[in-house]
Amino acid sequence: MPLSAILPDLSPWRSTRDFRLLWVQGLVTYFGSFMAMVALPLQIKELTDSPLAVGAMGAVELVPLIVFGLYGGALADAADRRKVILLSEAALGLLAVILLVNALLPEPMLWPLYVVAAGVAALSGLQRPALDSLMARIVPHDQLTAAAALNSLRWNVGAIAGPSLAGLVVAYAGHASAYAVTVVGFAVSVLLCTRLSPAPAARQAEKPSLRGIAEGARYAWSRPVLLGTYAVDMAAMFFAFPNAIFPFLADDLDAEWSLGLMYAAGAVGSLALSLTSGWTSRVRRHGLLVVCGAAGWGLAITAAGWSGDVWVVLGCLALAGAGDMLSGLGRSTIWNQTIPDELRGRLAGIEVLSYSVGPQLGQMRAGAAAGWTGTRPAIWSGGLACVASVAVLAAALPRLVSYDATTDPDARLRREREGTPAVPGAQP
């Protein structure tokens, strides 16, 4: 097989100026955001020396994420998506300024850190549906899988390099320096967003409302393929997302030094798959990617919980990241191939909940199970439950498994509207 068939497909980068802008903007934002994501909990720990106080960040973030994620989906269908992205990015930059000013005080205060955490969750919920729904508009139908792979590659680079750099900056230069880098990152990102082409709503678009949100939910409920993507992702994250108990796993393996590697291992596996994702552009059975990737995630998490060797555990976590990446490519492609543009924002809001709330609940499940059964049993039992739940969902929703980009009626309708041919050179 030629190397070009394995390496990432760069066709979206070559063909679409707005995709290039969004890709670079996202990379800059990820570096700045990860800087703050590392510095913020460390600063709370420094101010309180309380694990409960650090964990409370998740609690203050959950409700704003849910509420504004749904509203952001309706807003993305009713407003210029470029404007939503630009204004929310500027507001996120202002929150970073608040963190910087607070860190520069002689005695930094605690309460602004929670306010900023909640604000970031709310703004992310508003922005993410506009970002996700814009991708389907600017990228040709037959390049959507390649675009998803390139976006995942960008995220993985940020997820690996960002926290590593942030740890060094916080350790040697302090929290204020980390927040200063975040502010600069958002300033650059805002400048890039101003160069995006306008993305106005359809003329018949209604103002954001509960009725509009309900309309999006009804559409999702009427599409078994979409329901399957949400359900598989939620099940995988709920049963097999053990990140919250990694510190205890490192202690159990007598390898405290491995904690940072445990958090990075999944991104390493995901990055490896992204770098060899060229073959996914020729796949048409994206539902199989969703199911097989999620099952692979569960199997790898099971093996990580069973093993008593830290290097085997790290390898399994990397394999889990690759499985999650594969499933994510399938989900993203199905969403972008089948959802009408006039509903894309509202459905993107539901998608935000499906891949954001699941990990939050999964960490709660893992923590509770670890307190009851022990750390490693909590991990491997969750992995087995993930595999079983994915198998049940695949059996209950056969249209997800049989989804074919060339024959699915919703995908075909979108192609006809865009005048895009069926996937060239497709293979199962």
PDB file of N, CA, C and O in Angstrom, residues 131-183:
ATOM      1  N   LEU A 131     -19.313  26.338  15.524  1.00  0.00           N
ATOM      2  CA  LEU A 131     -18.100  25.806  14.907  1.00  0.00           C
ATOM      3  C   LEU A 131     -18.381  24.498  14.184  1.00  0.00           C
ATOM      4  O   LEU A 131     -17.977  24.301  13.032  1.00  0.00           O
ATOM      5  N   ASP A 132     -19.063  23.584  14.866  1.00  0.00           N
ATOM      6  CA  ASP A 132     -19.322  22.269  14.275  1.00  0.00           C
ATOM      7  C   ASP A 132     -20.225  22.364  13.057  1.00  0.00           C
ATOM      8  O   ASP A 132     -20.009  21.677  12.049  1.00  0.00           O
ATOM      9  N   SER A 133     -21.256  23.212  13.142  1.00  0.00           N
ATOM     10  CA  SER A 133     -22.193  23.312  12.019  1.00  0.00           C
ATOM     11  C   SER A 133     -21.589  24.061  10.843  1.00  0.00           C
ATOM     12  O   SER A 133     -21.964  23.822   9.687  1.00  0.00           O
ATOM     13  N   LEU A 134     -20.637  24.950  11.096  1.00  0.00           N
ATOM     14  CA  LEU A 134     -19.979  25.660  10.002  1.00  0.00           C
ATOM     15  C   LEU A 134     -19.131  24.717   9.156  1.00  0.00           C
ATOM     16  O   LEU A 134     -19.000  24.889   7.939  1.00  0.00           O
ATOM     17  N   MET A 135     -18.577  23.691   9.779  1.00  0.00           N
ATOM     18  CA  MET A 135     -17.704  22.763   9.054  1.00  0.00           C
ATOM     19  C   MET A 135     -18.443  22.099   7.897  1.00  0.00           C
ATOM     20  O   MET A 135     -17.903  21.948   6.802  1.00  0.00           O
ATOM     21  N   ALA A 136     -19.697  21.702   8.131  1.00  0.00           N
ATOM     22  CA  ALA A 136     -20.457  21.033   7.078  1.00  0.00           C
ATOM     23  C   ALA A 136     -20.797  21.981   5.935  1.00  0.00           C
ATOM     24  O   ALA A 136     -21.061  21.543   4.816  1.00  0.00           O
ATOM     25  N   ARG A 137     -20.766  23.279   6.198  1.00  0.00           N
ATOM     26  CA  ARG A 137     -21.082  24.248   5.162  1.00  0.00           C
ATOM     27  C   ARG A 137     -19.877  24.590   4.292  1.00  0.00           C
ATOM     28  O   ARG A 137     -20.013  24.835   3.092  1.00  0.00           O
ATOM     29  N   ILE A 138     -18.689  24.611   4.879  1.00  0.00           N
ATOM     30  CA  ILE A 138     -17.512  25.076   4.137  1.00  0.00           C
ATOM     31  C   ILE A 138     -16.710  23.944   3.501  1.00  0.00           C
ATOM     32  O   ILE A 138     -15.882  24.195   2.628  1.00  0.00           O
ATOM     33  N   VAL A 139     -16.932  22.690   3.943  1.00  0.00           N
ATOM     34  CA  VAL A 139     -16.168  21.556   3.423  1.00  0.00           C
ATOM     35  C   VAL A 139     -17.053  20.735   2.485  1.00  0.00           C
ATOM     36  O   VAL A 139     -18.183  20.403   2.848  1.00  0.00           O
ATOM     37  N   PRO A 140     -16.586  20.393   1.296  1.00  0.00           N
ATOM     38  CA  PRO A 140     -17.390  19.557   0.382  1.00  0.00           C
ATOM     39  C   PRO A 140     -17.775  18.226   1.026  1.00  0.00           C
ATOM     40  O   PRO A 140     -17.045  17.690   1.861  1.00  0.00           O
ATOM     41  N   HIS A 141     -18.910  17.707   0.601  1.00  0.00           N
ATOM     42  CA  HIS A 141     -19.481  16.502   1.208  1.00  0.00           C
ATOM     43  C   HIS A 141     -18.502  15.337   1.209  1.00  0.00           C
ATOM     44  O   HIS A 141     -18.381  14.611   2.198  1.00  0.00           O
ATOM     45  N   ASP A 142     -17.775  15.147   0.103  1.00  0.00           N
ATOM     46  CA  ASP A 142     -16.899  13.992  -0.007  1.00  0.00           C
ATOM     47  C   ASP A 142     -15.578  14.176   0.740  1.00  0.00           C
ATOM     48  O   ASP A 142     -14.744  13.265   0.754  1.00  0.00           O
ATOM     49  N   GLN A 143     -15.378  15.346   1.388  1.00  0.00           N
ATOM     50  CA  GLN A 143     -14.154  15.591   2.147  1.00  0.00           C
ATOM     51  C   GLN A 143     -14.407  15.692   3.645  1.00  0.00           C
ATOM     52  O   GLN A 143     -13.510  16.057   4.413  1.00  0.00           O
ATOM     53  N   LEU A 144     -15.615  15.363   4.094  1.00  0.00           N
ATOM     54  CA  LEU A 144     -15.963  15.564   5.498  1.00  0.00           C
ATOM     55  C   LEU A 144     -15.184  14.643   6.427  1.00  0.00           C
ATOM     56  O   LEU A 144     -14.773  15.053   7.517  1.00  0.00           O
ATOM     57  N   THR A 145     -14.979  13.391   6.037  1.00  0.00           N
ATOM     58  CA  THR A 145     -14.198  12.489   6.880  1.00  0.00           C
ATOM     59  C   THR A 145     -12.755  12.973   6.990  1.00  0.00           C
ATOM     60  O   THR A 145     -12.156  12.946   8.065  1.00  0.00           O
ATOM     61  N   ALA A 146     -12.191  13.415   5.882  1.00  0.00           N
ATOM     62  CA  ALA A 146     -10.828  13.944   5.901  1.00  0.00           C
ATOM     63  C   ALA A 146     -10.738  15.177   6.784  1.00  0.00           C
ATOM     64  O   ALA A 146      -9.761  15.355   7.538  1.00  0.00           O
ATOM     65  N   ALA A 147     -11.753  16.045   6.730  1.00  0.00           N
ATOM     66  CA  ALA A 147     -11.761  17.239   7.578  1.00  0.00           C
ATOM     67  C   ALA A 147     -11.836  16.858   9.054  1.00  0.00           C
ATOM     68  O   ALA A 147     -11.151  17.458   9.899  1.00  0.00           O
ATOM     69  N   ALA A 148     -12.657  15.860   9.369  1.00  0.00           N
ATOM     70  CA  ALA A 148     -12.751  15.405  10.762  1.00  0.00           C
ATOM     71  C   ALA A 148     -11.419  14.861  11.249  1.00  0.00           C
ATOM     72  O   ALA A 148     -11.008  15.100  12.393  1.00  0.00           O
ATOM     73  N   ALA A 149     -10.715  14.126  10.382  1.00  0.00           N
ATOM     74  CA  ALA A 149      -9.415  13.577  10.766  1.00  0.00           C
ATOM     75  C   ALA A 149      -8.398  14.690  10.992  1.00  0.00           C
ATOM     76  O   ALA A 149      -7.616  14.652  11.949  1.00  0.00           O
ATOM     77  N   LEU A 150      -8.399  15.708  10.128  1.00  0.00           N
ATOM     78  CA  LEU A 150      -7.455  16.817  10.293  1.00  0.00           C
ATOM     79  C   LEU A 150      -7.772  17.619  11.561  1.00  0.00           C
ATOM     80  O   LEU A 150      -6.861  18.070  12.266  1.00  0.00           O
ATOM     81  N   ASN A 151      -9.058  17.805  11.847  1.00  0.00           N
ATOM     82  CA  ASN A 151      -9.426  18.508  13.078  1.00  0.00           C
ATOM     83  C   ASN A 151      -9.017  17.716  14.308  1.00  0.00           C
ATOM     84  O   ASN A 151      -8.583  18.294  15.322  1.00  0.00           O
ATOM     85  N   SER A 152      -9.152  16.406  14.241  1.00  0.00           N
ATOM     86  CA  SER A 152      -8.732  15.571  15.363  1.00  0.00           C
ATOM     87  C   SER A 152      -7.215  15.600  15.524  1.00  0.00           C
ATOM     88  O   SER A 152      -6.701  15.605  16.648  1.00  0.00           O
ATOM     89  N   LEU A 153      -6.507  15.624  14.407  1.00  0.00           N
ATOM     90  CA  LEU A 153      -5.049  15.752  14.461  1.00  0.00           C
ATOM     91  C   LEU A 153      -4.652  17.042  15.165  1.00  0.00           C
ATOM     92  O   LEU A 153      -3.771  17.052  16.037  1.00  0.00           O
ATOM     93  N   ARG A 154      -5.330  18.114  14.832  1.00  0.00           N
ATOM     94  CA  ARG A 154      -5.072  19.410  15.481  1.00  0.00           C
ATOM     95  C   ARG A 154      -5.327  19.322  16.983  1.00  0.00           C
ATOM     96  O   ARG A 154      -4.524  19.779  17.797  1.00  0.00           O
ATOM     97  N   TRP A 155      -6.460  18.716  17.355  1.00  0.00           N
ATOM     98  CA  TRP A 155      -6.792  18.608  18.780  1.00  0.00           C
ATOM     99  C   TRP A 155      -5.754  17.772  19.528  1.00  0.00           C
ATOM    100  O   TRP A 155      -5.338  18.120  20.637  1.00  0.00           O
ATOM    101  N   ASN A 156      -5.330  16.675  18.919  1.00  0.00           N
ATOM    102  CA  ASN A 156      -4.382  15.797  19.603  1.00  0.00           C
ATOM    103  C   ASN A 156      -3.026  16.457  19.788  1.00  0.00           C
ATOM    104  O   ASN A 156      -2.367  16.265  20.816  1.00  0.00           O
ATOM    105  N   VAL A 157      -2.591  17.226  18.786  1.00  0.00           N
ATOM    106  CA  VAL A 157      -1.338  17.963  18.947  1.00  0.00           C
ATOM    107  C   VAL A 157      -1.453  18.923  20.123  1.00  0.00           C
ATOM    108  O   VAL A 157      -0.555  19.022  20.975  1.00  0.00           O
ATOM    109  N   GLY A 158      -2.588  19.631  20.208  1.00  0.00           N
ATOM    110  CA  GLY A 158      -2.794  20.535  21.331  1.00  0.00           C
ATOM    111  C   GLY A 158      -2.908  19.809  22.656  1.00  0.00           C
ATOM    112  O   GLY A 158      -2.394  20.275  23.682  1.00  0.00           O
ATOM    113  N   ALA A 159      -3.581  18.642  22.658  1.00  0.00           N
ATOM    114  CA  ALA A 159      -3.798  17.895  23.896  1.00  0.00           C
ATOM    115  C   ALA A 159      -2.510  17.310  24.451  1.00  0.00           C
ATOM    116  O   ALA A 159      -2.397  17.082  25.663  1.00  0.00           O
ATOM    117  N   ILE A 160      -1.545  17.033  23.578  1.00  0.00           N
ATOM    118  CA  ILE A 160      -0.266  16.487  24.037  1.00  0.00           C
ATOM    119  C   ILE A 160       0.705  17.606  24.393  1.00  0.00           C
ATOM    120  O   ILE A 160       1.290  17.640  25.479  1.00  0.00           O
ATOM    121  N   ALA A 161       0.879  18.555  23.476  1.00  0.00           N
ATOM    122  CA  ALA A 161       1.876  19.605  23.677  1.00  0.00           C
ATOM    123  C   ALA A 161       1.391  20.685  24.640  1.00  0.00           C
ATOM    124  O   ALA A 161       2.182  21.216  25.434  1.00  0.00           O
ATOM    125  N   GLY A 162       0.089  21.006  24.583  1.00  0.00           N
ATOM    126  CA  GLY A 162      -0.434  22.079  25.423  1.00  0.00           C
ATOM    127  C   GLY A 162      -0.231  21.855  26.911  1.00  0.00           C
ATOM    128  O   GLY A 162       0.385  22.681  27.603  1.00  0.00           O
ATOM    129  N   PRO A 163      -0.745  20.739  27.469  1.00  0.00           N
ATOM    130  CA  PRO A 163      -0.555  20.502  28.900  1.00  0.00           C
ATOM    131  C   PRO A 163       0.918  20.370  29.294  1.00  0.00           C
ATOM    132  O   PRO A 163       1.317  20.802  30.375  1.00  0.00           O
ATOM    133  N   SER A 164       1.733  19.761  28.420  1.00  0.00           N
ATOM    134  CA  SER A 164       3.154  19.609  28.736  1.00  0.00           C
ATOM    135  C   SER A 164       3.824  20.978  28.867  1.00  0.00           C
ATOM    136  O   SER A 164       4.555  21.244  29.827  1.00  0.00           O
ATOM    137  N   LEU A 165       3.553  21.854  27.910  1.00  0.00           N
ATOM    138  CA  LEU A 165       4.114  23.199  27.959  1.00  0.00           C
ATOM    139  C   LEU A 165       3.542  23.975  29.141  1.00  0.00           C
ATOM    140  O   LEU A 165       4.266  24.719  29.822  1.00  0.00           O
ATOM    141  N   ALA A 166       2.239  23.779  29.396  1.00  0.00           N
ATOM    142  CA  ALA A 166       1.607  24.491  30.507  1.00  0.00           C
ATOM    143  C   ALA A 166       2.229  24.110  31.842  1.00  0.00           C
ATOM    144  O   ALA A 166       2.458  24.968  32.704  1.00  0.00           O
ATOM    145  N   GLY A 167       2.511  22.825  32.024  1.00  0.00           N
ATOM    146  CA  GLY A 167       3.127  22.389  33.272  1.00  0.00           C
ATOM    147  C   GLY A 167       4.474  23.058  33.503  1.00  0.00           C
ATOM    148  O   GLY A 167       4.797  23.476  34.623  1.00  0.00           O
ATOM    149  N   LEU A 168       5.256  23.189  32.433  1.00  0.00           N
ATOM    150  CA  LEU A 168       6.565  23.840  32.558  1.00  0.00           C
ATOM    151  C   LEU A 168       6.411  25.326  32.867  1.00  0.00           C
ATOM    152  O   LEU A 168       7.122  25.880  33.714  1.00  0.00           O
ATOM    153  N   VAL A 169       5.479  25.990  32.166  1.00  0.00           N
ATOM    154  CA  VAL A 169       5.285  27.422  32.377  1.00  0.00           C
ATOM    155  C   VAL A 169       4.823  27.697  33.804  1.00  0.00           C
ATOM    156  O   VAL A 169       5.339  28.600  34.481  1.00  0.00           O
ATOM    157  N   VAL A 170       3.844  26.926  34.294  1.00  0.00           N
ATOM    158  CA  VAL A 170       3.338  27.132  35.653  1.00  0.00           C
ATOM    159  C   VAL A 170       4.431  26.858  36.678  1.00  0.00           C
ATOM    160  O   VAL A 170       4.605  27.595  37.655  1.00  0.00           O
ATOM    161  N   ALA A 171       5.202  25.787  36.460  1.00  0.00           N
ATOM    162  CA  ALA A 171       6.224  25.403  37.432  1.00  0.00           C
ATOM    163  C   ALA A 171       7.349  26.430  37.522  1.00  0.00           C
ATOM    164  O   ALA A 171       7.845  26.724  38.620  1.00  0.00           O
ATOM    165  N   TYR A 172       7.738  26.991  36.378  1.00  0.00           N
ATOM    166  CA  TYR A 172       8.920  27.849  36.368  1.00  0.00           C
ATOM    167  C   TYR A 172       8.604  29.338  36.273  1.00  0.00           C
ATOM    168  O   TYR A 172       9.449  30.175  36.608  1.00  0.00           O
ATOM    169  N   ALA A 173       7.406  29.688  35.791  1.00  0.00           N
ATOM    170  CA  ALA A 173       7.084  31.112  35.612  1.00  0.00           C
ATOM    171  C   ALA A 173       5.837  31.550  36.358  1.00  0.00           C
ATOM    172  O   ALA A 173       5.575  32.753  36.458  1.00  0.00           O
ATOM    173  N   GLY A 174       5.041  30.607  36.866  1.00  0.00           N
ATOM    174  CA  GLY A 174       3.873  30.962  37.667  1.00  0.00           C
ATOM    175  C   GLY A 174       2.577  30.999  36.871  1.00  0.00           C
ATOM    176  O   GLY A 174       2.570  30.965  35.639  1.00  0.00           O
ATOM    177  N   HIS A 175       1.472  31.091  37.635  1.00  0.00           N
ATOM    178  CA  HIS A 175       0.145  31.068  37.018  1.00  0.00           C
ATOM    179  C   HIS A 175      -0.078  32.273  36.110  1.00  0.00           C
ATOM    180  O   HIS A 175      -0.692  32.157  35.050  1.00  0.00           O
ATOM    181  N   ALA A 176       0.408  33.446  36.519  1.00  0.00           N
ATOM    182  CA  ALA A 176       0.173  34.651  35.722  1.00  0.00           C
ATOM    183  C   ALA A 176       0.767  34.508  34.328  1.00  0.00           C
ATOM    184  O   ALA A 176       0.161  34.929  33.331  1.00  0.00           O
ATOM    185  N   SER A 177       1.943  33.925  34.239  1.00  0.00           N
ATOM    186  CA  SER A 177       2.564  33.738  32.924  1.00  0.00           C
ATOM    187  C   SER A 177       1.731  32.807  32.049  1.00  0.00           C
ATOM    188  O   SER A 177       1.575  33.030  30.838  1.00  0.00           O
ATOM    189  N   ALA A 178       1.197  31.750  32.653  1.00  0.00           N
ATOM    190  CA  ALA A 178       0.348  30.829  31.888  1.00  0.00           C
ATOM    191  C   ALA A 178      -0.899  31.542  31.379  1.00  0.00           C
ATOM    192  O   ALA A 178      -1.293  31.378  30.215  1.00  0.00           O
ATOM    193  N   TYR A 179      -1.526  32.353  32.231  1.00  0.00           N
ATOM    194  CA  TYR A 179      -2.720  33.087  31.803  1.00  0.00           C
ATOM    195  C   TYR A 179      -2.369  34.138  30.745  1.00  0.00           C
ATOM    196  O   TYR A 179      -3.179  34.414  29.845  1.00  0.00           O
ATOM    197  N   ALA A 180      -1.174  34.720  30.825  1.00  0.00           N
ATOM    198  CA  ALA A 180      -0.749  35.691  29.811  1.00  0.00           C
ATOM    199  C   ALA A 180      -0.641  35.025  28.444  1.00  0.00           C
ATOM    200  O   ALA A 180      -1.045  35.597  27.421  1.00  0.00           O
ATOM    201  N   VAL A 181      -0.099  33.804  28.405  1.00  0.00           N
ATOM    202  CA  VAL A 181      -0.035  33.061  27.146  1.00  0.00           C
ATOM    203  C   VAL A 181      -1.439  32.798  26.619  1.00  0.00           C
ATOM    204  O   VAL A 181      -1.699  32.891  25.401  1.00  0.00           O
ATOM    205  N   THR A 182      -2.372  32.483  27.522  1.00  0.00           N
ATOM    206  CA  THR A 182      -3.762  32.249  27.120  1.00  0.00           C
ATOM    207  C   THR A 182      -4.369  33.494  26.491  1.00  0.00           C
ATOM    208  O   THR A 182      -5.050  33.428  25.458  1.00  0.00           O
ATOM    209  N   VAL A 183      -4.124  34.660  27.106  1.00  0.00           N
ATOM    210  CA  VAL A 183      -4.652  35.921  26.574  1.00  0.00           C
ATOM    211  C   VAL A 183      -4.105  36.182  25.179  1.00  0.00           C
ATOM    212  O   VAL A 183      -4.854  36.543  24.250  1.00  0.00           O
TER     213      VAL A 183
END
